[in-house]
Coordinates of C-alpha atoms in Angstrom, one line a residue:
M22 CA 125.9 72.1 153.3
K23 CA 122.3 71.9 154.7
E24 CA 121.9 75.7 154.3
L25 CA 123.2 75.6 150.9
R26 CA 120.6 73.1 149.9
I27 CA 117.9 75.2 151.2
F28 CA 119.1 78.2 149.5
S29 CA 119.3 76.4 146.1
L30 CA 115.7 74.8 146.9
T31 CA 114.5 78.6 147.7
T32 CA 116.2 80.0 144.7
W33 CA 114.6 77.4 142.3
L34 CA 111.1 78.0 144.0
F35 CA 111.7 81.7 143.5
I36 CA 112.6 81.4 139.7
N37 CA 109.9 79.0 139.0
L38 CA 107.4 81.5 140.6
L39 CA 108.7 84.4 138.5
L40 CA 108.3 82.3 135.4
L41 CA 105.0 81.3 136.5
L42 CA 103.8 85.0 137.0
E43 CA 105.5 85.9 133.6
S44 CA 103.5 83.0 131.9
S45 CA 100.1 84.0 133.6
S46 CA 100.9 87.7 132.8
C47 CA 101.5 86.9 129.0
T48 CA 98.6 84.6 129.1
A49 CA 96.3 87.2 130.2
D50 CA 97.6 89.8 127.9
S51 CA 97.2 87.5 124.9
S52 CA 93.5 86.9 125.9
V53 CA 92.6 90.6 125.7
V54 CA 91.2 91.0 122.3
N55 CA 91.0 94.7 120.7
P56 CA 87.3 95.4 120.9
C57 CA 87.4 97.0 117.6
C58 CA 88.1 93.7 115.9
Y59 CA 84.5 92.7 116.4
Y60 CA 83.5 95.6 114.2
P61 CA 81.0 96.9 116.7
C62 CA 80.2 100.2 115.6
Q63 CA 77.3 100.1 112.9
N64 CA 75.9 102.6 110.3
S65 CA 79.3 104.0 109.7
G66 CA 80.1 104.7 113.3
V67 CA 83.8 104.9 114.0
C68 CA 85.5 102.7 116.6
V69 CA 87.9 104.4 119.0
R70 CA 89.8 102.1 121.4
F71 CA 90.5 103.2 124.8
D72 CA 92.5 101.0 127.3
T73 CA 93.0 97.4 126.4
D74 CA 89.4 96.3 126.5
R75 CA 87.4 99.4 126.0
Y76 CA 86.0 101.2 122.9
E77 CA 83.6 104.0 122.0
C78 CA 81.7 104.3 118.8
D79 CA 81.7 107.9 117.3
C80 CA 78.3 108.2 115.7
T81 CA 78.5 111.8 114.7
R82 CA 76.4 112.6 111.8
T83 CA 75.6 109.0 111.0
G84 CA 71.8 109.5 112.0
F85 CA 72.2 106.9 114.6
Y86 CA 73.1 106.9 118.2
G87 CA 73.6 104.6 121.2
D88 CA 76.7 102.6 122.3
N89 CA 77.2 100.9 118.9
C90 CA 75.2 103.5 116.7
T91 CA 72.2 101.2 116.1
I92 CA 69.4 103.5 117.4
P93 CA 68.2 105.5 114.6
E94 CA 67.3 109.3 115.2
F95 CA 63.7 110.1 114.4
G96 CA 64.5 111.7 111.0
T97 CA 66.4 108.5 110.1
R98 CA 63.7 106.4 111.3
I99 CA 61.3 108.1 108.9
R100 CA 63.7 108.0 106.0
L101 CA 64.4 104.3 106.6
M102 CA 60.6 103.7 106.6
L103 CA 60.1 105.6 103.3
K104 CA 63.3 104.5 101.4
P105 CA 63.0 101.5 99.2
G106 CA 65.6 99.1 99.3
P107 CA 68.5 98.7 96.5
G108 CA 66.8 95.5 95.1
V109 CA 63.4 97.4 94.9
V110 CA 64.9 100.5 93.1
H111 CA 66.8 98.1 90.7
W112 CA 63.8 96.2 90.0
I113 CA 61.8 99.4 89.2
L114 CA 64.7 100.9 87.0
T115 CA 64.9 97.6 85.0
H116 CA 61.1 97.1 84.6
F117 CA 58.2 99.4 83.3
K118 CA 59.8 100.2 80.0
W119 CA 56.7 102.0 78.8
F120 CA 57.0 104.3 81.9
W121 CA 60.6 104.9 81.3
D122 CA 60.2 105.8 77.8
M123 CA 57.9 108.8 78.8
V124 CA 60.2 109.7 81.6
N125 CA 63.3 109.9 79.0
S126 CA 61.3 112.4 76.9
S127 CA 60.4 114.6 79.7
F128 CA 61.8 116.9 82.5
L129 CA 61.6 114.0 84.8
R130 CA 64.7 112.4 83.3
D131 CA 66.8 115.3 84.7
T132 CA 65.4 115.1 88.1
I133 CA 65.8 111.4 88.4
M134 CA 69.2 111.6 86.9
R135 CA 70.1 114.2 89.5
L136 CA 68.9 111.8 92.2
V137 CA 70.7 109.0 91.0
L138 CA 74.1 111.0 90.9
T139 CA 73.6 112.5 94.4
V140 CA 72.4 109.4 96.2
R141 CA 75.4 107.2 94.9
S142 CA 77.9 110.0 95.3
E143 CA 77.1 110.6 98.9
L144 CA 78.2 107.1 99.8
I145 CA 81.9 107.8 99.0
S146 CA 84.0 109.7 101.6
S147 CA 85.1 113.0 100.3
P148 CA 87.9 114.2 101.2
P149 CA 89.5 110.9 101.7
T150 CA 89.9 109.0 105.0
Y151 CA 91.9 105.9 105.4
N152 CA 94.5 104.2 103.7
S153 CA 96.7 100.8 104.1
K154 CA 98.9 102.3 106.7
Y155 CA 96.3 104.1 108.8
G156 CA 93.1 103.1 110.2
Y157 CA 92.4 106.5 111.7
L158 CA 92.1 110.0 110.2
N159 CA 95.3 111.9 109.8
W160 CA 97.1 114.3 107.7
E161 CA 99.3 111.7 105.9
S162 CA 96.3 109.6 104.6
Y163 CA 94.9 112.9 103.1
Y164 CA 98.0 114.2 101.7
N165 CA 100.1 111.4 100.5
L166 CA 98.6 110.8 97.0
S167 CA 100.9 107.7 96.3
Y168 CA 98.3 105.6 98.4
Y169 CA 95.2 104.5 97.3
T170 CA 92.6 105.7 99.7
R171 CA 90.1 103.4 101.2
L172 CA 86.6 103.4 102.4
L173 CA 86.9 101.4 105.6
P174 CA 90.0 101.1 107.7
P175 CA 92.1 97.9 107.5
V176 CA 91.4 95.0 109.9
P177 CA 93.4 95.9 113.0
E178 CA 96.9 94.1 113.2
D179 CA 96.4 92.7 116.7
C180 CA 93.1 90.7 115.9
P181 CA 93.2 87.2 117.0
L182 CA 91.9 86.0 113.4
P183 CA 92.8 87.2 110.2
M184 CA 89.5 88.6 109.4
G185 CA 88.8 89.9 113.0
T186 CA 87.2 87.5 115.4
K187 CA 85.4 85.2 113.2
G188 CA 86.3 82.6 110.7
K189 CA 89.1 80.0 110.7
P190 CA 92.9 80.9 111.9
V191 CA 94.2 80.5 108.5
L192 CA 92.6 81.9 105.2
P193 CA 92.3 79.5 102.2
D194 CA 95.1 79.1 99.7
P195 CA 94.4 81.6 96.8
K196 CA 95.3 78.9 94.4
V197 CA 92.8 76.6 95.7
L198 CA 90.2 79.3 95.6
A199 CA 91.0 80.2 92.0
E200 CA 90.9 76.5 90.9
R201 CA 87.6 75.6 92.9
F202 CA 85.5 78.8 92.6
F203 CA 86.9 81.1 89.9
K204 CA 88.2 78.7 86.9
R205 CA 85.8 78.4 83.8
K206 CA 84.6 75.0 83.1
K207 CA 82.3 76.3 80.3
F208 CA 82.1 79.7 78.9
R209 CA 79.1 81.6 80.4
P210 CA 78.0 84.7 78.2
D211 CA 76.8 87.7 79.9
P212 CA 72.9 87.7 79.9
Q213 CA 72.8 91.5 79.3
G214 CA 74.5 91.2 76.0
T215 CA 77.7 92.7 77.0
N216 CA 80.5 92.3 74.1
L217 CA 84.3 92.5 73.7
M218 CA 84.1 96.1 72.7
F219 CA 82.9 96.7 76.1
A220 CA 85.4 94.5 77.6
F221 CA 88.4 96.0 76.1
M222 CA 87.0 99.6 77.1
A223 CA 86.8 98.5 80.5
Q224 CA 90.5 97.6 80.7
H225 CA 91.5 100.6 78.5
F226 CA 89.6 103.0 80.5
T227 CA 90.4 102.0 84.0
H228 CA 94.2 101.6 83.4
Q229 CA 94.5 105.3 83.5
F230 CA 93.9 105.4 87.4
F231 CA 94.5 101.8 88.4
K232 CA 98.1 101.3 88.5
T233 CA 98.9 99.4 91.5
N234 CA 102.6 99.7 92.5
R235 CA 103.5 96.0 93.2
E236 CA 107.1 96.6 93.9
V237 CA 105.9 98.1 97.3
Q238 CA 103.4 96.3 99.6
G239 CA 100.7 98.4 101.0
G240 CA 98.2 99.7 98.5
F241 CA 100.5 102.1 96.8
T242 CA 99.7 103.3 93.1
K243 CA 102.0 104.6 90.6
A244 CA 99.3 106.9 88.9
L245 CA 99.9 110.5 89.4
G246 CA 96.3 111.3 88.9
H247 CA 93.2 109.9 90.7
G248 CA 90.6 110.0 88.1
V249 CA 89.9 110.4 84.3
D250 CA 93.0 112.4 83.0
A251 CA 93.3 110.5 79.7
S252 CA 97.1 109.6 80.9
N253 CA 96.5 106.2 79.1
I254 CA 96.6 108.1 75.9
Y255 CA 99.1 111.0 76.7
G256 CA 101.3 109.2 79.3
D257 CA 101.4 109.5 82.9
N258 CA 104.2 112.1 83.1
L259 CA 105.4 115.2 81.3
Q260 CA 108.4 113.5 79.8
R261 CA 106.5 110.6 78.3
Q262 CA 103.8 113.0 77.0
L263 CA 106.3 115.4 75.6
Q264 CA 108.0 112.3 73.6
L265 CA 104.7 111.1 72.3
R266 CA 103.7 114.8 70.9
L267 CA 104.5 115.8 67.5
H268 CA 105.1 119.5 68.6
K269 CA 103.2 120.8 65.7
D270 CA 99.4 122.0 65.6
G271 CA 98.8 120.3 69.1
K272 CA 99.0 116.7 67.4
L273 CA 100.4 113.4 68.7
K274 CA 103.1 111.4 66.6
Y275 CA 101.8 108.7 64.3
Q276 CA 102.9 106.7 61.5
L277 CA 101.0 106.0 57.9
V278 CA 100.2 102.4 57.0
N279 CA 98.5 102.3 53.6
G280 CA 97.4 105.8 54.0
E281 CA 96.0 105.2 57.5
M282 CA 97.1 106.6 60.9
Y283 CA 98.4 104.4 63.5
P284 CA 100.5 104.7 66.6
P285 CA 104.4 105.1 65.9
T286 CA 107.0 102.5 66.7
V287 CA 109.6 102.4 69.4
S288 CA 112.2 103.3 66.8
E289 CA 110.5 106.5 66.2
V290 CA 109.3 107.3 69.7
P291 CA 111.9 105.5 72.2
V292 CA 109.7 105.7 75.4
H293 CA 109.4 102.4 77.6
M294 CA 107.0 99.8 76.4
V295 CA 106.5 96.3 77.9
Y296 CA 106.9 93.8 75.0
P297 CA 108.6 90.4 74.7
E298 CA 111.9 90.3 73.3
S299 CA 111.1 88.2 70.6
L300 CA 108.7 90.8 69.1
A301 CA 109.8 92.5 66.0
P302 CA 110.6 96.1 66.4
E303 CA 108.1 97.3 63.6
Q304 CA 105.5 95.7 65.7
R305 CA 106.5 97.5 69.1
L306 CA 103.9 100.3 68.8
V307 CA 104.2 103.2 71.1
I308 CA 101.1 104.1 73.4
G309 CA 100.4 106.3 76.3
H310 CA 100.3 103.4 78.6
E311 CA 103.4 101.2 78.6
I312 CA 101.5 97.7 78.7
F313 CA 98.8 98.6 76.1
G314 CA 100.6 96.5 73.4
L315 CA 99.5 93.4 75.4
L316 CA 96.2 93.0 73.7
P317 CA 95.1 94.2 70.2
G318 CA 91.7 95.3 71.8
L319 CA 93.8 97.9 73.8
T320 CA 96.0 98.9 70.8
L321 CA 92.8 99.3 68.9
Y322 CA 91.4 101.9 71.3
A323 CA 94.8 103.7 71.6
T324 CA 94.6 104.1 67.9
I325 CA 91.1 105.4 67.7
W326 CA 91.7 108.0 70.7
L327 CA 95.1 109.0 68.6
R328 CA 93.0 109.8 65.4
E329 CA 90.4 111.5 67.4
H330 CA 93.0 113.7 69.2
N331 CA 94.5 114.6 65.8
R332 CA 91.1 115.2 64.2
I333 CA 90.1 117.6 67.0
C334 CA 93.4 119.5 66.6
D335 CA 92.5 120.2 62.9
I336 CA 89.3 121.4 63.9
L337 CA 90.6 123.8 66.5
K338 CA 93.5 125.0 64.3
V339 CA 90.7 126.2 61.8
E340 CA 88.7 128.0 64.3
H341 CA 91.8 129.4 66.3
P342 CA 94.6 130.1 63.7
T343 CA 96.4 132.2 66.2
W344 CA 96.9 129.3 68.7
D345 CA 100.3 127.7 69.3
D346 CA 100.9 124.0 69.6
E347 CA 100.7 124.1 73.2
Q348 CA 97.1 125.6 73.4
L349 CA 95.9 123.3 70.7
F350 CA 97.1 120.3 72.4
Q351 CA 95.9 121.2 75.9
T352 CA 92.5 122.2 74.6
A353 CA 92.1 118.9 72.7
R354 CA 93.1 116.9 75.6
L355 CA 90.2 118.5 77.5
I356 CA 87.8 117.8 74.8
I357 CA 89.0 114.0 75.0
I358 CA 88.5 113.8 78.4
G359 CA 84.9 115.2 78.1
E360 CA 84.3 112.7 75.3
I361 CA 85.5 109.9 77.5
I362 CA 83.3 110.7 80.5
S363 CA 80.3 111.3 78.3
I364 CA 80.6 107.8 76.5
I365 CA 81.4 106.1 79.9
I366 CA 78.3 107.5 81.5
E367 CA 75.8 107.4 78.7
E368 CA 76.8 104.1 77.1
Y369 CA 79.1 102.1 79.1
V370 CA 77.5 102.7 82.6
Q371 CA 74.1 102.4 80.7
Q372 CA 75.1 98.9 79.4
L373 CA 76.1 97.7 82.8
S374 CA 73.1 98.9 84.7
G375 CA 70.4 97.5 82.4
Y376 CA 68.2 100.5 83.5
H377 CA 65.3 101.6 81.4
L378 CA 66.3 105.2 82.4
N379 CA 68.5 106.8 79.9
L380 CA 71.5 108.1 81.8
K381 CA 72.7 111.5 80.9
F382 CA 75.9 113.2 81.1
D383 CA 75.2 116.8 82.2
P384 CA 77.4 118.2 84.9
S385 CA 75.0 121.3 85.3
L386 CA 72.6 118.8 87.2
L387 CA 74.7 119.1 90.2
F388 CA 75.8 122.7 90.3
K389 CA 73.0 123.6 93.0
E390 CA 74.0 120.5 95.0
R391 CA 76.6 120.1 97.7
F392 CA 79.3 118.4 95.6
Q393 CA 83.3 118.1 96.0
Y394 CA 85.2 118.4 92.6
S395 CA 88.0 116.1 93.6
N396 CA 88.5 112.3 93.7
R397 CA 90.8 109.8 95.2
I398 CA 90.8 106.1 93.7
A399 CA 90.0 103.8 96.5
L400 CA 91.7 100.3 97.0
E401 CA 88.4 98.7 97.3
F402 CA 87.5 100.1 93.9
C403 CA 90.5 99.0 92.3
Q404 CA 90.0 95.5 93.6
L405 CA 86.4 95.0 92.5
Y406 CA 87.0 96.2 89.1
H407 CA 89.2 93.2 88.1
W408 CA 86.6 91.8 85.8
H409 CA 88.6 89.2 83.8
P410 CA 85.7 86.9 83.3
L411 CA 84.7 89.1 80.5
M412 CA 87.4 87.5 78.3
P413 CA 86.2 84.8 76.0
D414 CA 87.7 81.4 75.2
S415 CA 89.1 82.7 71.9
F416 CA 88.7 85.7 69.7
L417 CA 86.6 85.6 66.4
I418 CA 87.7 88.0 63.9
D419 CA 86.6 88.2 60.2
G420 CA 85.9 84.5 60.1
D421 CA 89.2 83.4 61.9
D422 CA 89.2 81.9 65.5
L423 CA 92.2 83.1 67.3
P424 CA 93.6 81.5 70.4
Y425 CA 95.2 83.5 73.1
S426 CA 98.7 82.3 72.0
Q427 CA 98.0 84.2 68.7
F428 CA 96.2 87.1 70.3
I429 CA 98.4 88.3 73.1
Y430 CA 101.1 90.9 72.0
N431 CA 100.2 90.5 68.4
T432 CA 99.9 94.1 67.5
S433 CA 100.1 93.2 63.7
L434 CA 96.6 92.2 64.2
L435 CA 95.6 95.7 64.1
M436 CA 97.2 96.5 60.5
H437 CA 96.2 93.0 59.2
Y438 CA 92.4 93.4 59.9
G439 CA 92.1 97.2 59.9
V440 CA 90.4 99.2 62.9
E441 CA 86.9 98.7 61.0
K442 CA 87.0 94.9 61.2
L443 CA 88.4 94.6 64.5
V444 CA 85.6 97.2 65.9
D445 CA 83.0 95.0 64.1
A446 CA 84.3 91.7 65.4
F447 CA 84.6 92.9 69.1
S448 CA 81.1 94.3 68.9
R449 CA 79.6 91.1 67.8
Q450 CA 81.3 88.7 70.1
P451 CA 79.9 88.3 73.5
A452 CA 81.8 88.8 76.7
G453 CA 81.6 86.7 79.7
Q454 CA 79.4 87.0 82.8
I455 CA 81.4 88.8 85.5
G456 CA 79.6 87.5 88.7
G457 CA 78.4 84.0 90.0
G458 CA 82.0 82.5 89.9
K459 CA 83.6 79.8 87.7
N460 CA 84.1 82.0 84.5
F461 CA 87.7 83.2 84.7
H462 CA 89.6 81.5 81.7
E463 CA 92.8 79.7 82.8
V464 CA 94.9 82.4 81.1
V465 CA 93.8 85.1 83.4
L466 CA 93.3 82.8 86.4
K467 CA 96.3 84.2 88.2
V468 CA 94.7 87.6 88.3
A469 CA 92.2 86.2 90.9
E470 CA 95.0 84.8 93.1
M471 CA 97.0 88.1 92.9
V472 CA 94.0 90.3 93.9
V473 CA 93.4 88.0 96.8
R474 CA 96.9 88.1 98.0
E475 CA 96.8 91.8 97.7
S476 CA 93.8 92.0 99.7
R477 CA 95.3 90.2 102.5
A478 CA 98.7 92.2 102.4
T479 CA 96.4 95.5 102.9
R480 CA 94.1 93.8 105.3
V481 CA 90.9 94.5 103.7
R482 CA 87.9 93.9 105.8
P483 CA 85.3 91.1 105.4
F484 CA 82.9 91.2 102.6
N485 CA 80.0 91.6 104.9
E486 CA 81.3 94.9 106.5
Y487 CA 81.3 96.4 103.1
R488 CA 77.6 95.2 102.6
K489 CA 76.8 97.1 105.6
K490 CA 78.8 100.3 104.6
F491 CA 76.6 100.4 101.4
N492 CA 73.5 99.9 103.2
L493 CA 73.0 96.4 102.1
K494 CA 71.8 93.6 104.3
P495 CA 74.9 91.3 105.4
Y496 CA 74.4 87.7 104.3
T497 CA 73.7 85.3 107.1
S498 CA 74.9 82.1 105.7
F499 CA 76.9 80.8 102.4
Y500 CA 73.7 79.5 101.2
E501 CA 72.1 82.8 101.0
F502 CA 75.0 84.3 99.2
T503 CA 75.1 81.8 96.5
D504 CA 72.6 79.6 94.7
D505 CA 75.4 77.2 94.0
L506 CA 75.2 74.5 96.6
E507 CA 78.7 73.1 95.9
M508 CA 80.3 76.5 96.1
A509 CA 78.4 77.4 99.4
R510 CA 79.5 74.0 101.1
G511 CA 83.3 74.7 99.7
L512 CA 83.3 78.3 100.9
E513 CA 82.0 77.3 104.3
E514 CA 84.5 74.4 104.6
L515 CA 87.4 77.0 104.0
Y516 CA 86.1 80.1 105.8
G517 CA 84.0 78.7 108.4
D518 CA 81.9 81.8 108.9
I519 CA 80.2 83.9 106.3
D520 CA 81.4 87.0 108.1
A521 CA 84.9 85.9 107.5
L522 CA 84.5 85.8 103.6
E523 CA 87.0 88.2 102.0
F524 CA 85.9 91.1 99.9
Y525 CA 87.0 90.0 96.3
P526 CA 85.7 86.4 96.4
G527 CA 82.4 87.9 97.9
I528 CA 82.1 90.4 95.0
L529 CA 83.0 87.8 92.1
L530 CA 81.3 84.8 93.6
E531 CA 78.1 86.5 94.8
K532 CA 75.0 85.1 93.1
T533 CA 74.0 87.4 90.1
R534 CA 70.8 89.2 89.7
L535 CA 68.3 87.7 87.3
N536 CA 69.5 88.0 83.8
A537 CA 72.4 90.5 84.9
I538 CA 76.1 90.5 84.5
F539 CA 76.9 90.4 88.1
G540 CA 75.5 90.4 91.6
E541 CA 73.9 93.1 94.0
S542 CA 77.0 94.1 95.6
M543 CA 79.1 94.9 92.7
V544 CA 76.3 97.2 91.6
E545 CA 75.8 98.9 94.6
M546 CA 79.4 99.2 95.7
G547 CA 80.9 100.0 92.0
A548 CA 78.4 102.7 90.9
P549 CA 79.1 105.2 93.5
F550 CA 82.8 105.0 93.1
S551 CA 82.3 105.3 89.3
L552 CA 79.8 108.3 89.4
K553 CA 81.8 110.1 92.0
G554 CA 85.2 109.8 90.2
L555 CA 83.4 110.7 86.9
L556 CA 81.4 113.7 88.1
G557 CA 84.3 114.8 90.3
N558 CA 86.4 115.6 87.5
P559 CA 87.4 119.2 87.3
I560 CA 85.9 119.8 83.8
C561 CA 82.4 118.9 85.2
S562 CA 82.8 121.9 87.7
P563 CA 81.0 125.2 87.2
E564 CA 84.3 127.0 86.6
Y565 CA 85.2 124.6 83.7
W566 CA 81.9 123.4 82.1
K567 CA 81.4 126.3 79.5
P568 CA 82.3 126.7 75.9
S569 CA 85.6 128.7 76.4
T570 CA 87.2 125.7 78.2
F571 CA 86.9 123.6 75.1
G572 CA 87.7 126.2 72.4
G573 CA 84.2 127.5 71.8
E574 CA 80.9 126.1 71.0
T575 CA 82.3 123.6 68.4
G576 CA 84.6 121.9 70.9
F577 CA 81.9 121.9 73.6
N578 CA 79.5 120.5 71.4
I579 CA 82.0 117.6 70.5
V580 CA 81.8 116.7 74.2
K581 CA 78.1 117.0 74.8
T582 CA 77.2 115.0 71.6
A583 CA 80.0 112.3 72.0
T584 CA 79.0 108.6 71.2
L585 CA 81.1 105.6 70.7
K586 CA 79.7 105.3 67.2
K587 CA 80.9 108.9 66.4
L588 CA 84.1 108.2 68.1
V589 CA 84.7 105.3 65.6
C590 CA 83.0 106.2 62.4
L591 CA 84.6 109.7 62.4
N592 CA 88.1 108.1 62.3
T593 CA 87.5 105.1 59.9
K594 CA 87.1 104.6 56.2
W595 CA 83.6 102.9 56.5
C596 CA 81.2 102.7 59.5
P597 CA 81.2 99.1 61.2
Y598 CA 78.8 97.8 63.7
V599 CA 79.8 99.6 66.8
S600 CA 78.3 99.3 70.3
F601 CA 78.8 97.9 73.7
H602 CA 76.0 95.4 73.2
V603 CA 75.9 92.5 71.0
P604 CA 73.7 93.1 67.8
R605 CA 70.0 93.3 68.3
N606 CA 68.3 92.7 65.0
E607 CA 66.8 96.2 64.6
E608 CA 70.0 98.0 65.6
E609 CA 72.2 95.9 63.4
A610 CA 69.8 96.4 60.3
K611 CA 69.8 100.4 61.1
Q612 CA 73.7 100.3 61.3
K613 CA 74.1 98.3 58.1
K614 CA 71.8 101.1 56.3
Q615 CA 73.8 103.9 57.6
S616 CA 77.2 102.3 56.7
T617 CA 76.0 101.8 53.1
E618 CA 74.9 105.4 53.0
L619 CA 78.3 106.7 54.3

């Protein structure tokens, strides 16, 4: 009996010793932090983990060396000494108008424009590097086009905290973030004079390549193309395109209402469109993008591009009477793509930048540069482009003040007012300021919540890590990040550390530049993605950029001389005020005079 008790006691002690050792082992393992969670590698160095607690930074071709790629090489040191910071460059480009007026009328314009394009584009990885599944280079990231690419790898899965090693163990509720920091209290118009014509172009233009697949988590896209392909006009697959085409003279299908051309209805072209069941069939217009019946501003642009495509087909048929329907259609599409890129660079980006330098669309500026004519849409680009603060409190059209309830899915507004009055109204009404926070209308507030959730699901790195990637100085506190003391205190309370601030809140809540539409980060991060995507289009390559691609000099000239005003006024009965900027007194008077003459 005594031996049995001794055996039981020994067994009990042995079992507890094993449990203690196992517990100690687990505790030891859990205390080991993946060193890459500290983001030790600077200046685009790549963190490679060895063993459990050892890492190396690959500094190849970064211009830096040392354990963490922090020591500049001699050439890099000289370049950093001579190179002005982004803030200085922006200040120079937005001041000294007398100087830029001289530059714009001289050979220096081409030289500076080439510099702007190359410096911006070099910040974007090409070919693509990472995606939401892989934080290291591999063939799948390059080959699988169903993923958005990404500029920085995701936060490692085994980090102790959601954003790496800093901040709080639980990120703030997206709904709380939206209500406290994104929701509009009073409409704040953009001080740069941006209008609703710009706001609807932003949405219409970007939805040809921003098509997140929300049925699958992990940064997937439903778009077949990763750039400007006009799929928002022609459909994103061949079957939809063929249904939208008239199959005669290269044209797209249309309906005539009071002698004017509009998109056809679903009864005429039975393709998938997203409309509420309560909407009458005759109001369900068919457009290249399935959700563009949502807002009359999107339907407006779809109508204008439909008319422009068919107008170009008429011009091409006169010049090329032997061409069949297919060649007329395909060539017209290339011309449309060229017009889109031209208008976006020379007017849309020009409006955003606020530069006195007149931006120029001339692909030949890059023909002697090392430039890759390809593009992949990045997850970060998709997320930063949610510019819903542009939307107003209501819509002012021809003396009527329409709330969202009378605007959303109301395609009848297009026929009721006509293209001319809608363009005029949207060109005159100010859009909201994007940056600075607290300017989302409550109708679109859920978008901010959605983006934050998607960002977390794809483990997007902290805002300051992207500041460093784009050669911007990381913020040291929330009080440096924003001029709004209440917002700074609130963000500090919720995140705990500025280095734990998430990417999208950082981009949208950052203090704006003086009298600007948004802050420094949006400009310095968004511009490289935009310009690389636009100039990386095949039509901008030496092989494509020539008259024969566009059916001869006539088609080529349509591309090279495209403007927003020509796009509208060549496809309307009378020429309204049309611009991406609210009316300036002289400009409005000039356009009124031209409209009268027309």
